[in-house]
PDB file of C-alpha atoms in Angstrom:
ATOM      1  CA  ASP W   5      37.791  -6.133 -28.477  1.00  0.00           C
ATOM      2  CA  ILE W   6      36.613  -6.301 -32.058  1.00  0.00           C
ATOM      3  CA  GLN W   7      33.533  -4.180 -32.755  1.00  0.00           C
ATOM      4  CA  MET W   8      31.031  -5.134 -35.438  1.00  0.00           C
ATOM      5  CA  THR W   9      28.755  -2.745 -37.277  1.00  0.00           C
ATOM      6  CA  GLN W  10      25.955  -3.461 -39.742  1.00  0.00           C
ATOM      7  CA  SER W  11      24.169  -1.339 -42.298  1.00  0.00           C
ATOM      8  CA  PRO W  12      21.464  -0.530 -42.788  1.00  0.00           C
ATOM      9  CA  SER W  13      19.811  -1.048 -39.408  1.00  0.00           C
ATOM     10  CA  THR W  14      16.449  -1.419 -41.141  1.00  0.00           C
ATOM     11  CA  LEU W  15      15.815  -2.377 -44.742  1.00  0.00           C
ATOM     12  CA  SER W  16      12.461  -2.160 -46.479  1.00  0.00           C
ATOM     13  CA  ALA W  17      11.981  -4.426 -49.475  1.00  0.00           C
ATOM     14  CA  SER W  18       9.387  -6.380 -51.400  1.00  0.00           C
ATOM     15  CA  VAL W  19       8.924 -10.022 -52.291  1.00  0.00           C
ATOM     16  CA  GLY W  20      11.123 -10.782 -55.290  1.00  0.00           C
ATOM     17  CA  ASP W  21      13.676  -8.054 -54.535  1.00  0.00           C
ATOM     18  CA  ARG W  22      17.400  -8.557 -54.163  1.00  0.00           C
ATOM     19  CA  VAL W  23      18.951  -7.037 -51.033  1.00  0.00           C
ATOM     20  CA  ASN W  24      22.422  -6.576 -49.585  1.00  0.00           C
ATOM     21  CA  ILE W  25      23.306  -6.278 -45.925  1.00  0.00           C
ATOM     22  CA  SER W  26      26.738  -5.019 -44.931  1.00  0.00           C
ATOM     23  CA  CYS W  27      28.836  -5.955 -41.939  1.00  0.00           C
ATOM     24  CA  ARG W  28      32.090  -4.322 -40.946  1.00  0.00           C
ATOM     25  CA  ALA W  29      34.676  -5.351 -38.357  1.00  0.00           C
ATOM     26  CA  SER W  30      36.818  -2.838 -36.467  1.00  0.00           C
ATOM     27  CA  GLN W  31      39.905  -4.882 -37.310  1.00  0.00           C
ATOM     28  CA  THR W  32      40.677  -7.670 -39.662  1.00  0.00           C
ATOM     29  CA  ILE W  33      38.982 -10.982 -38.924  1.00  0.00           C
ATOM     30  CA  SER W  34      40.096 -12.824 -42.068  1.00  0.00           C
ATOM     31  CA  SER W  35      37.042 -14.917 -43.049  1.00  0.00           C
ATOM     32  CA  TRP W  36      35.953 -15.763 -39.516  1.00  0.00           C
ATOM     33  CA  LEU W  37      32.430 -14.450 -39.899  1.00  0.00           C
ATOM     34  CA  ALA W  38      28.997 -16.031 -39.595  1.00  0.00           C
ATOM     35  CA  TRP W  39      25.531 -14.775 -40.491  1.00  0.00           C
ATOM     36  CA  TYR W  40      22.368 -15.675 -38.576  1.00  0.00           C
ATOM     37  CA  GLN W  41      18.698 -15.138 -39.270  1.00  0.00           C
ATOM     38  CA  GLN W  42      16.280 -14.563 -36.413  1.00  0.00           C
ATOM     39  CA  ARG W  43      12.536 -14.473 -36.741  1.00  0.00           C
ATOM     40  CA  PRO W  44      10.469 -12.817 -33.978  1.00  0.00           C
ATOM     41  CA  GLY W  45      10.223 -14.915 -30.841  1.00  0.00           C
ATOM     42  CA  LYS W  46      12.549 -17.579 -32.202  1.00  0.00           C
ATOM     43  CA  ALA W  47      16.162 -18.586 -31.745  1.00  0.00           C
ATOM     44  CA  PRO W  48      18.665 -17.513 -34.390  1.00  0.00           C
ATOM     45  CA  ASN W  49      19.478 -19.863 -37.252  1.00  0.00           C
ATOM     46  CA  LEU W  50      22.879 -20.209 -38.874  1.00  0.00           C
ATOM     47  CA  LEU W  51      22.902 -19.182 -42.528  1.00  0.00           C
ATOM     48  CA  ILE W  52      26.538 -18.652 -43.488  1.00  0.00           C
ATOM     49  CA  TYR W  53      29.891 -19.487 -41.913  1.00  0.00           C
ATOM     50  CA  LYS W  54      33.483 -18.692 -42.810  1.00  0.00           C
ATOM     51  CA  ALA W  55      32.188 -15.596 -44.583  1.00  0.00           C
ATOM     52  CA  SER W  56      30.762 -17.363 -47.622  1.00  0.00           C
ATOM     53  CA  TYR W  57      29.936 -20.998 -46.860  1.00  0.00           C
ATOM     54  CA  LEU W  58      26.228 -21.729 -47.051  1.00  0.00           C
ATOM     55  CA  GLU W  59      24.920 -23.867 -44.203  1.00  0.00           C
ATOM     56  CA  SER W  60      23.258 -27.092 -45.307  1.00  0.00           C
ATOM     57  CA  GLY W  61      19.553 -26.662 -45.893  1.00  0.00           C
ATOM     58  CA  VAL W  62      19.715 -22.905 -46.367  1.00  0.00           C
ATOM     59  CA  PRO W  63      18.168 -21.830 -49.689  1.00  0.00           C
ATOM     60  CA  SER W  64      20.600 -20.932 -52.447  1.00  0.00           C
ATOM     61  CA  ARG W  65      19.084 -17.452 -52.784  1.00  0.00           C
ATOM     62  CA  PHE W  66      21.270 -16.619 -49.770  1.00  0.00           C
ATOM     63  CA  SER W  67      24.914 -15.861 -50.479  1.00  0.00           C
ATOM     64  CA  ALA W  68      27.681 -13.944 -48.788  1.00  0.00           C
ATOM     65  CA  SER W  69      31.109 -12.583 -49.494  1.00  0.00           C
ATOM     66  CA  GLY W  70      33.953 -10.616 -48.003  1.00  0.00           C
ATOM     67  CA  SER W  71      37.123 -10.942 -45.994  1.00  0.00           C
ATOM     68  CA  GLY W  72      39.248  -8.809 -43.735  1.00  0.00           C
ATOM     69  CA  THR W  73      36.902  -6.139 -42.429  1.00  0.00           C
ATOM     70  CA  GLU W  74      34.126  -5.850 -45.030  1.00  0.00           C
ATOM     71  CA  PHE W  75      31.397  -8.439 -45.539  1.00  0.00           C
ATOM     72  CA  THR W  76      28.099  -8.649 -47.393  1.00  0.00           C
ATOM     73  CA  LEU W  77      25.051 -10.893 -47.134  1.00  0.00           C
ATOM     74  CA  THR W  78      22.956 -11.013 -50.302  1.00  0.00           C
ATOM     75  CA  ILE W  79      19.453 -12.381 -50.576  1.00  0.00           C
ATOM     76  CA  ASN W  80      18.123 -12.866 -54.095  1.00  0.00           C
ATOM     77  CA  SER W  81      14.440 -13.021 -54.935  1.00  0.00           C
ATOM     78  CA  LEU W  82      13.124 -12.308 -51.446  1.00  0.00           C
ATOM     79  CA  GLN W  83      10.494 -14.692 -50.124  1.00  0.00           C
ATOM     80  CA  PRO W  84       7.944 -13.927 -47.380  1.00  0.00           C
ATOM     81  CA  ASP W  85       9.905 -16.154 -44.953  1.00  0.00           C
ATOM     82  CA  ASP W  86      12.998 -13.980 -45.369  1.00  0.00           C
ATOM     83  CA  PHE W  87      11.563 -10.978 -43.546  1.00  0.00           C
ATOM     84  CA  ALA W  88      13.471 -11.257 -40.297  1.00  0.00           C
ATOM     85  CA  THR W  89      16.479  -9.789 -38.520  1.00  0.00           C
ATOM     86  CA  TYR W  90      19.975 -10.683 -39.656  1.00  0.00           C
ATOM     87  CA  TYR W  91      23.093 -10.665 -37.504  1.00  0.00           C
ATOM     88  CA  CYS W  92      26.733 -11.044 -38.362  1.00  0.00           C
ATOM     89  CA  GLN W  93      29.156 -12.423 -35.792  1.00  0.00           C
ATOM     90  CA  GLN W  94      32.923 -12.572 -35.765  1.00  0.00           C
ATOM     91  CA  TYR W  95      34.725 -15.574 -34.347  1.00  0.00           C
ATOM     92  CA  SER W  96      38.275 -14.465 -35.003  1.00  0.00           C
ATOM     93  CA  THR W  97      38.958 -13.977 -31.308  1.00  0.00           C
ATOM     94  CA  ASN W  98      37.680 -15.552 -28.112  1.00  0.00           C
ATOM     95  CA  SER W  99      35.191 -12.709 -27.794  1.00  0.00           C
ATOM     96  CA  TYR W 100      32.521 -13.598 -30.325  1.00  0.00           C
ATOM     97  CA  THR W 101      31.013 -10.214 -31.051  1.00  0.00           C
ATOM     98  CA  PHE W 102      27.691  -9.854 -32.836  1.00  0.00           C
ATOM     99  CA  GLY W 103      26.740  -6.977 -35.053  1.00  0.00           C
ATOM    100  CA  PRO W 104      23.715  -4.920 -33.961  1.00  0.00           C
ATOM    101  CA  GLY W 105      21.439  -6.543 -36.522  1.00  0.00           C
ATOM    102  CA  THR W 106      19.593  -5.551 -39.688  1.00  0.00           C
ATOM    103  CA  LYS W 107      15.826  -5.802 -39.670  1.00  0.00           C
ATOM    104  CA  LEU W 108      14.470  -6.700 -43.085  1.00  0.00           C
ATOM    105  CA  GLU W 109      10.875  -5.606 -43.358  1.00  0.00           C
ATOM    106  CA  ILE W 110       8.225  -5.560 -46.009  1.00  0.00           C
TER     107      ILE W 110
ATOM    108  CA  GLN K  23      19.287 -34.140 -34.366  1.00  0.00           C
ATOM    109  CA  VAL K  24      20.772 -31.604 -31.980  1.00  0.00           C
ATOM    110  CA  GLN K  25      18.419 -30.544 -29.216  1.00  0.00           C
ATOM    111  CA  LEU K  26      19.195 -27.943 -26.607  1.00  0.00           C
ATOM    112  CA  ALA K  27      16.770 -27.040 -23.848  1.00  0.00           C
ATOM    113  CA  GLU K  28      17.421 -24.184 -21.446  1.00  0.00           C
ATOM    114  CA  SER K  29      15.831 -23.986 -18.021  1.00  0.00           C
ATOM    115  CA  GLY K  30      16.194 -22.095 -14.771  1.00  0.00           C
ATOM    116  CA  GLY K  31      14.971 -18.679 -15.824  1.00  0.00           C
ATOM    117  CA  GLY K  32      12.564 -16.646 -13.757  1.00  0.00           C
ATOM    118  CA  VAL K  33      12.039 -13.419 -11.855  1.00  0.00           C
ATOM    119  CA  VAL K  34      14.691 -12.442  -9.324  1.00  0.00           C
ATOM    120  CA  GLN K  35      15.548  -9.317  -7.364  1.00  0.00           C
ATOM    121  CA  PRO K  36      18.617  -7.199  -8.054  1.00  0.00           C
ATOM    122  CA  GLY K  37      21.673  -8.642  -6.355  1.00  0.00           C
ATOM    123  CA  ALA K  38      20.337 -12.186  -6.449  1.00  0.00           C
ATOM    124  CA  SER K  39      21.888 -15.254  -8.045  1.00  0.00           C
ATOM    125  CA  LEU K  40      20.470 -17.683 -10.563  1.00  0.00           C
ATOM    126  CA  ARG K  41      21.782 -20.777 -12.300  1.00  0.00           C
ATOM    127  CA  LEU K  42      20.677 -21.613 -15.820  1.00  0.00           C
ATOM    128  CA  SER K  43      20.930 -25.096 -17.273  1.00  0.00           C
ATOM    129  CA  CYS K  44      21.036 -26.305 -20.847  1.00  0.00           C
ATOM    130  CA  ALA K  45      20.236 -29.970 -21.431  1.00  0.00           C
ATOM    131  CA  ALA K  46      21.770 -31.339 -24.617  1.00  0.00           C
ATOM    132  CA  SER K  47      20.752 -34.374 -26.633  1.00  0.00           C
ATOM    133  CA  GLY K  48      21.111 -35.815 -30.113  1.00  0.00           C
ATOM    134  CA  PHE K  49      24.861 -35.301 -30.379  1.00  0.00           C
ATOM    135  CA  ASP K  50      28.094 -36.168 -28.579  1.00  0.00           C
ATOM    136  CA  PHE K  51      27.999 -33.293 -26.114  1.00  0.00           C
ATOM    137  CA  SER K  52      31.452 -34.063 -24.718  1.00  0.00           C
ATOM    138  CA  ARG K  53      33.069 -33.209 -28.076  1.00  0.00           C
ATOM    139  CA  TYR K  54      31.424 -29.826 -28.595  1.00  0.00           C
ATOM    140  CA  GLY K  55      32.274 -26.403 -27.285  1.00  0.00           C
ATOM    141  CA  MET K  56      29.275 -24.507 -25.960  1.00  0.00           C
ATOM    142  CA  HIS K  57      28.221 -20.869 -25.757  1.00  0.00           C
ATOM    143  CA  TRP K  58      25.762 -18.673 -23.891  1.00  0.00           C
ATOM    144  CA  VAL K  59      24.160 -15.710 -25.653  1.00  0.00           C
ATOM    145  CA  ARG K  60      21.478 -13.346 -24.413  1.00  0.00           C
ATOM    146  CA  GLN K  61      18.970 -10.957 -25.907  1.00  0.00           C
ATOM    147  CA  ALA K  62      17.427  -8.130 -23.917  1.00  0.00           C
ATOM    148  CA  PRO K  63      13.802  -7.310 -24.778  1.00  0.00           C
ATOM    149  CA  GLY K  64      13.663  -5.678 -28.197  1.00  0.00           C
ATOM    150  CA  LYS K  65      17.450  -5.648 -28.507  1.00  0.00           C
ATOM    151  CA  GLY K  66      20.120  -7.526 -30.412  1.00  0.00           C
ATOM    152  CA  LEU K  67      22.163 -10.588 -29.567  1.00  0.00           C
ATOM    153  CA  GLU K  68      24.949 -10.353 -27.008  1.00  0.00           C
ATOM    154  CA  TRP K  69      27.543 -13.095 -26.739  1.00  0.00           C
ATOM    155  CA  LEU K  70      28.318 -13.930 -23.101  1.00  0.00           C
ATOM    156  CA  ALA K  71      30.597 -16.909 -22.658  1.00  0.00           C
ATOM    157  CA  VAL K  72      32.181 -19.973 -24.251  1.00  0.00           C
ATOM    158  CA  ILE K  73      33.528 -23.181 -22.780  1.00  0.00           C
ATOM    159  CA  TRP K  74      35.732 -25.713 -24.533  1.00  0.00           C
ATOM    160  CA  TYR K  75      34.443 -29.248 -25.072  1.00  0.00           C
ATOM    161  CA  ASP K  76      36.365 -30.539 -22.047  1.00  0.00           C
ATOM    162  CA  GLY K  77      35.907 -27.464 -19.856  1.00  0.00           C
ATOM    163  CA  SER K  78      39.623 -26.655 -20.066  1.00  0.00           C
ATOM    164  CA  ASN K  79      39.136 -23.146 -21.416  1.00  0.00           C
ATOM    165  CA  LYS K  80      36.504 -20.500 -20.790  1.00  0.00           C
ATOM    166  CA  ASN K  81      36.072 -16.957 -22.043  1.00  0.00           C
ATOM    167  CA  TYR K  82      33.625 -14.221 -21.107  1.00  0.00           C
ATOM    168  CA  ALA K  83      32.293 -10.952 -22.385  1.00  0.00           C
ATOM    169  CA  ASP K  84      33.517  -7.980 -20.381  1.00  0.00           C
ATOM    170  CA  SER K  85      29.916  -7.202 -19.393  1.00  0.00           C
ATOM    171  CA  VAL K  86      29.636 -10.385 -17.314  1.00  0.00           C
ATOM    172  CA  LYS K  87      33.237 -11.213 -16.424  1.00  0.00           C
ATOM    173  CA  GLY K  88      33.574 -11.766 -12.690  1.00  0.00           C
ATOM    174  CA  ARG K  89      29.799 -12.159 -12.180  1.00  0.00           C
ATOM    175  CA  PHE K  90      28.879 -15.052 -14.477  1.00  0.00           C
ATOM    176  CA  THR K  91      30.503 -18.488 -14.615  1.00  0.00           C
ATOM    177  CA  ILE K  92      30.076 -21.000 -17.410  1.00  0.00           C
ATOM    178  CA  SER K  93      30.550 -24.677 -16.629  1.00  0.00           C
ATOM    179  CA  ARG K  94      29.543 -28.074 -17.918  1.00  0.00           C
ATOM    180  CA  ASP K  95      28.978 -31.643 -16.761  1.00  0.00           C
ATOM    181  CA  ASN K  96      29.717 -33.972 -19.647  1.00  0.00           C
ATOM    182  CA  SER K  97      28.438 -36.953 -17.667  1.00  0.00           C
ATOM    183  CA  LYS K  98      25.023 -35.270 -17.567  1.00  0.00           C
ATOM    184  CA  ASN K  99      25.145 -33.659 -21.034  1.00  0.00           C
ATOM    185  CA  THR K 100      24.425 -30.352 -19.384  1.00  0.00           C
ATOM    186  CA  LEU K 101      25.773 -26.822 -19.677  1.00  0.00           C
ATOM    187  CA  TYR K 102      25.384 -24.254 -16.909  1.00  0.00           C
ATOM    188  CA  LEU K 103      25.539 -20.521 -16.412  1.00  0.00           C
ATOM    189  CA  GLN K 104      25.889 -19.330 -12.835  1.00  0.00           C
ATOM    190  CA  MET K 105      24.809 -15.702 -12.625  1.00  0.00           C
ATOM    191  CA  ASN K 106      25.619 -13.670  -9.519  1.00  0.00           C
ATOM    192  CA  SER K 107      24.992 -10.066  -8.490  1.00  0.00           C
ATOM    193  CA  LEU K 108      22.226  -9.746 -11.042  1.00  0.00           C
ATOM    194  CA  ARG K 109      21.264  -6.307 -12.288  1.00  0.00           C
ATOM    195  CA  ALA K 110      18.221  -4.941 -14.074  1.00  0.00           C
ATOM    196  CA  GLU K 111      20.256  -4.794 -17.278  1.00  0.00           C
ATOM    197  CA  ASP K 112      20.729  -8.575 -17.137  1.00  0.00           C
ATOM    198  CA  THR K 113      17.044  -8.978 -17.975  1.00  0.00           C
ATOM    199  CA  ALA K 114      17.006 -10.966 -21.195  1.00  0.00           C
ATOM    200  CA  VAL K 115      16.287 -14.237 -22.924  1.00  0.00           C
ATOM    201  CA  TYR K 116      19.308 -16.478 -22.436  1.00  0.00           C
ATOM    202  CA  PHE K 117      20.210 -18.927 -25.189  1.00  0.00           C
ATOM    203  CA  CYS K 118      22.664 -21.790 -25.108  1.00  0.00           C
ATOM    204  CA  ALA K 119      24.269 -22.860 -28.364  1.00  0.00           C
ATOM    205  CA  SER K 120      26.625 -25.586 -29.491  1.00  0.00           C
ATOM    206  CA  VAL K 121      29.506 -25.018 -31.828  1.00  0.00           C
ATOM    207  CA  TYR K 122      28.905 -26.081 -35.389  1.00  0.00           C
ATOM    208  CA  GLN K 123      30.992 -29.250 -35.165  1.00  0.00           C
ATOM    209  CA  PRO K 124      33.866 -30.544 -33.020  1.00  0.00           C
ATOM    210  CA  GLY K 125      36.817 -28.216 -33.432  1.00  0.00           C
ATOM    211  CA  ALA K 126      34.714 -25.338 -34.717  1.00  0.00           C
ATOM    212  CA  THR K 127      34.228 -22.204 -32.647  1.00  0.00           C
ATOM    213  CA  PHE K 128      31.208 -20.533 -34.202  1.00  0.00           C
ATOM    214  CA  LEU K 129      27.655 -21.236 -33.088  1.00  0.00           C
ATOM    215  CA  GLY K 130      25.741 -23.926 -34.903  1.00  0.00           C
ATOM    216  CA  SER K 131      22.612 -25.049 -33.076  1.00  0.00           C
ATOM    217  CA  TRP K 132      20.645 -22.994 -30.577  1.00  0.00           C
ATOM    218  CA  GLY K 133      18.137 -23.700 -27.840  1.00  0.00           C
ATOM    219  CA  GLN K 134      14.878 -21.810 -27.624  1.00  0.00           C
ATOM    220  CA  GLY K 135      15.978 -19.689 -24.688  1.00  0.00           C
ATOM    221  CA  THR K 136      14.900 -19.025 -21.119  1.00  0.00           C
ATOM    222  CA  LEU K 137      13.758 -15.648 -19.825  1.00  0.00           C
ATOM    223  CA  VAL K 138      15.471 -14.020 -16.875  1.00  0.00           C
ATOM    224  CA  THR K 139      13.833 -10.954 -15.370  1.00  0.00           C
ATOM    225  CA  VAL K 140      15.682  -8.936 -12.759  1.00  0.00           C
ATOM    226  CA  SER K 141      13.282  -6.642 -10.981  1.00  0.00           C
ATOM    227  CA  SER K 142      12.414  -5.487  -7.482  1.00  0.00           C
TER     228      SER K 142
END
């Protein structure tokens, strides 16, 4: 099975900052990667699919890049709503592994 | 708009069985693949199972293979997860999710989840 890792596990930042979250796959997954945001007590929300495609309605301060095994989620000009946990997920195989998550905190 | 509503969670003893349901509305359920995902208290997301739009193909995480069964009734717009031989480590919020669009495989819309607690 493909294993997913994320770094850092926790990220401290301030409103207005730019942050990067990394996601790595244990083997190549081409661009079959999605990013989700989850706020406490809520269901996850899709942000990015196919590694870099922004889901409709997601603010343009979110962007993502990568292919193969290395991926990055970037959030520009952090807003208070952005402090949440972010997960990557591969869908290259029929075992849709999530990364362990990155908690973005103030 | 897509709405997904899980039900069937509760408190059960180890070794018991439970069936979760996910009622879908606002989209053509019969054209969408569906997933189950869970989240243990204070932990990350764990993908569990996927079923094709027509039920013809199913896949499971190793952690639940042989104990959990995903199924669907397209006439009732409902997804199910039959969970047998439950263990304490199965305690989690269980989410159903639809794929992003017909033909896609990644998760698009999610329900709000139902809590399953396995405890004696």
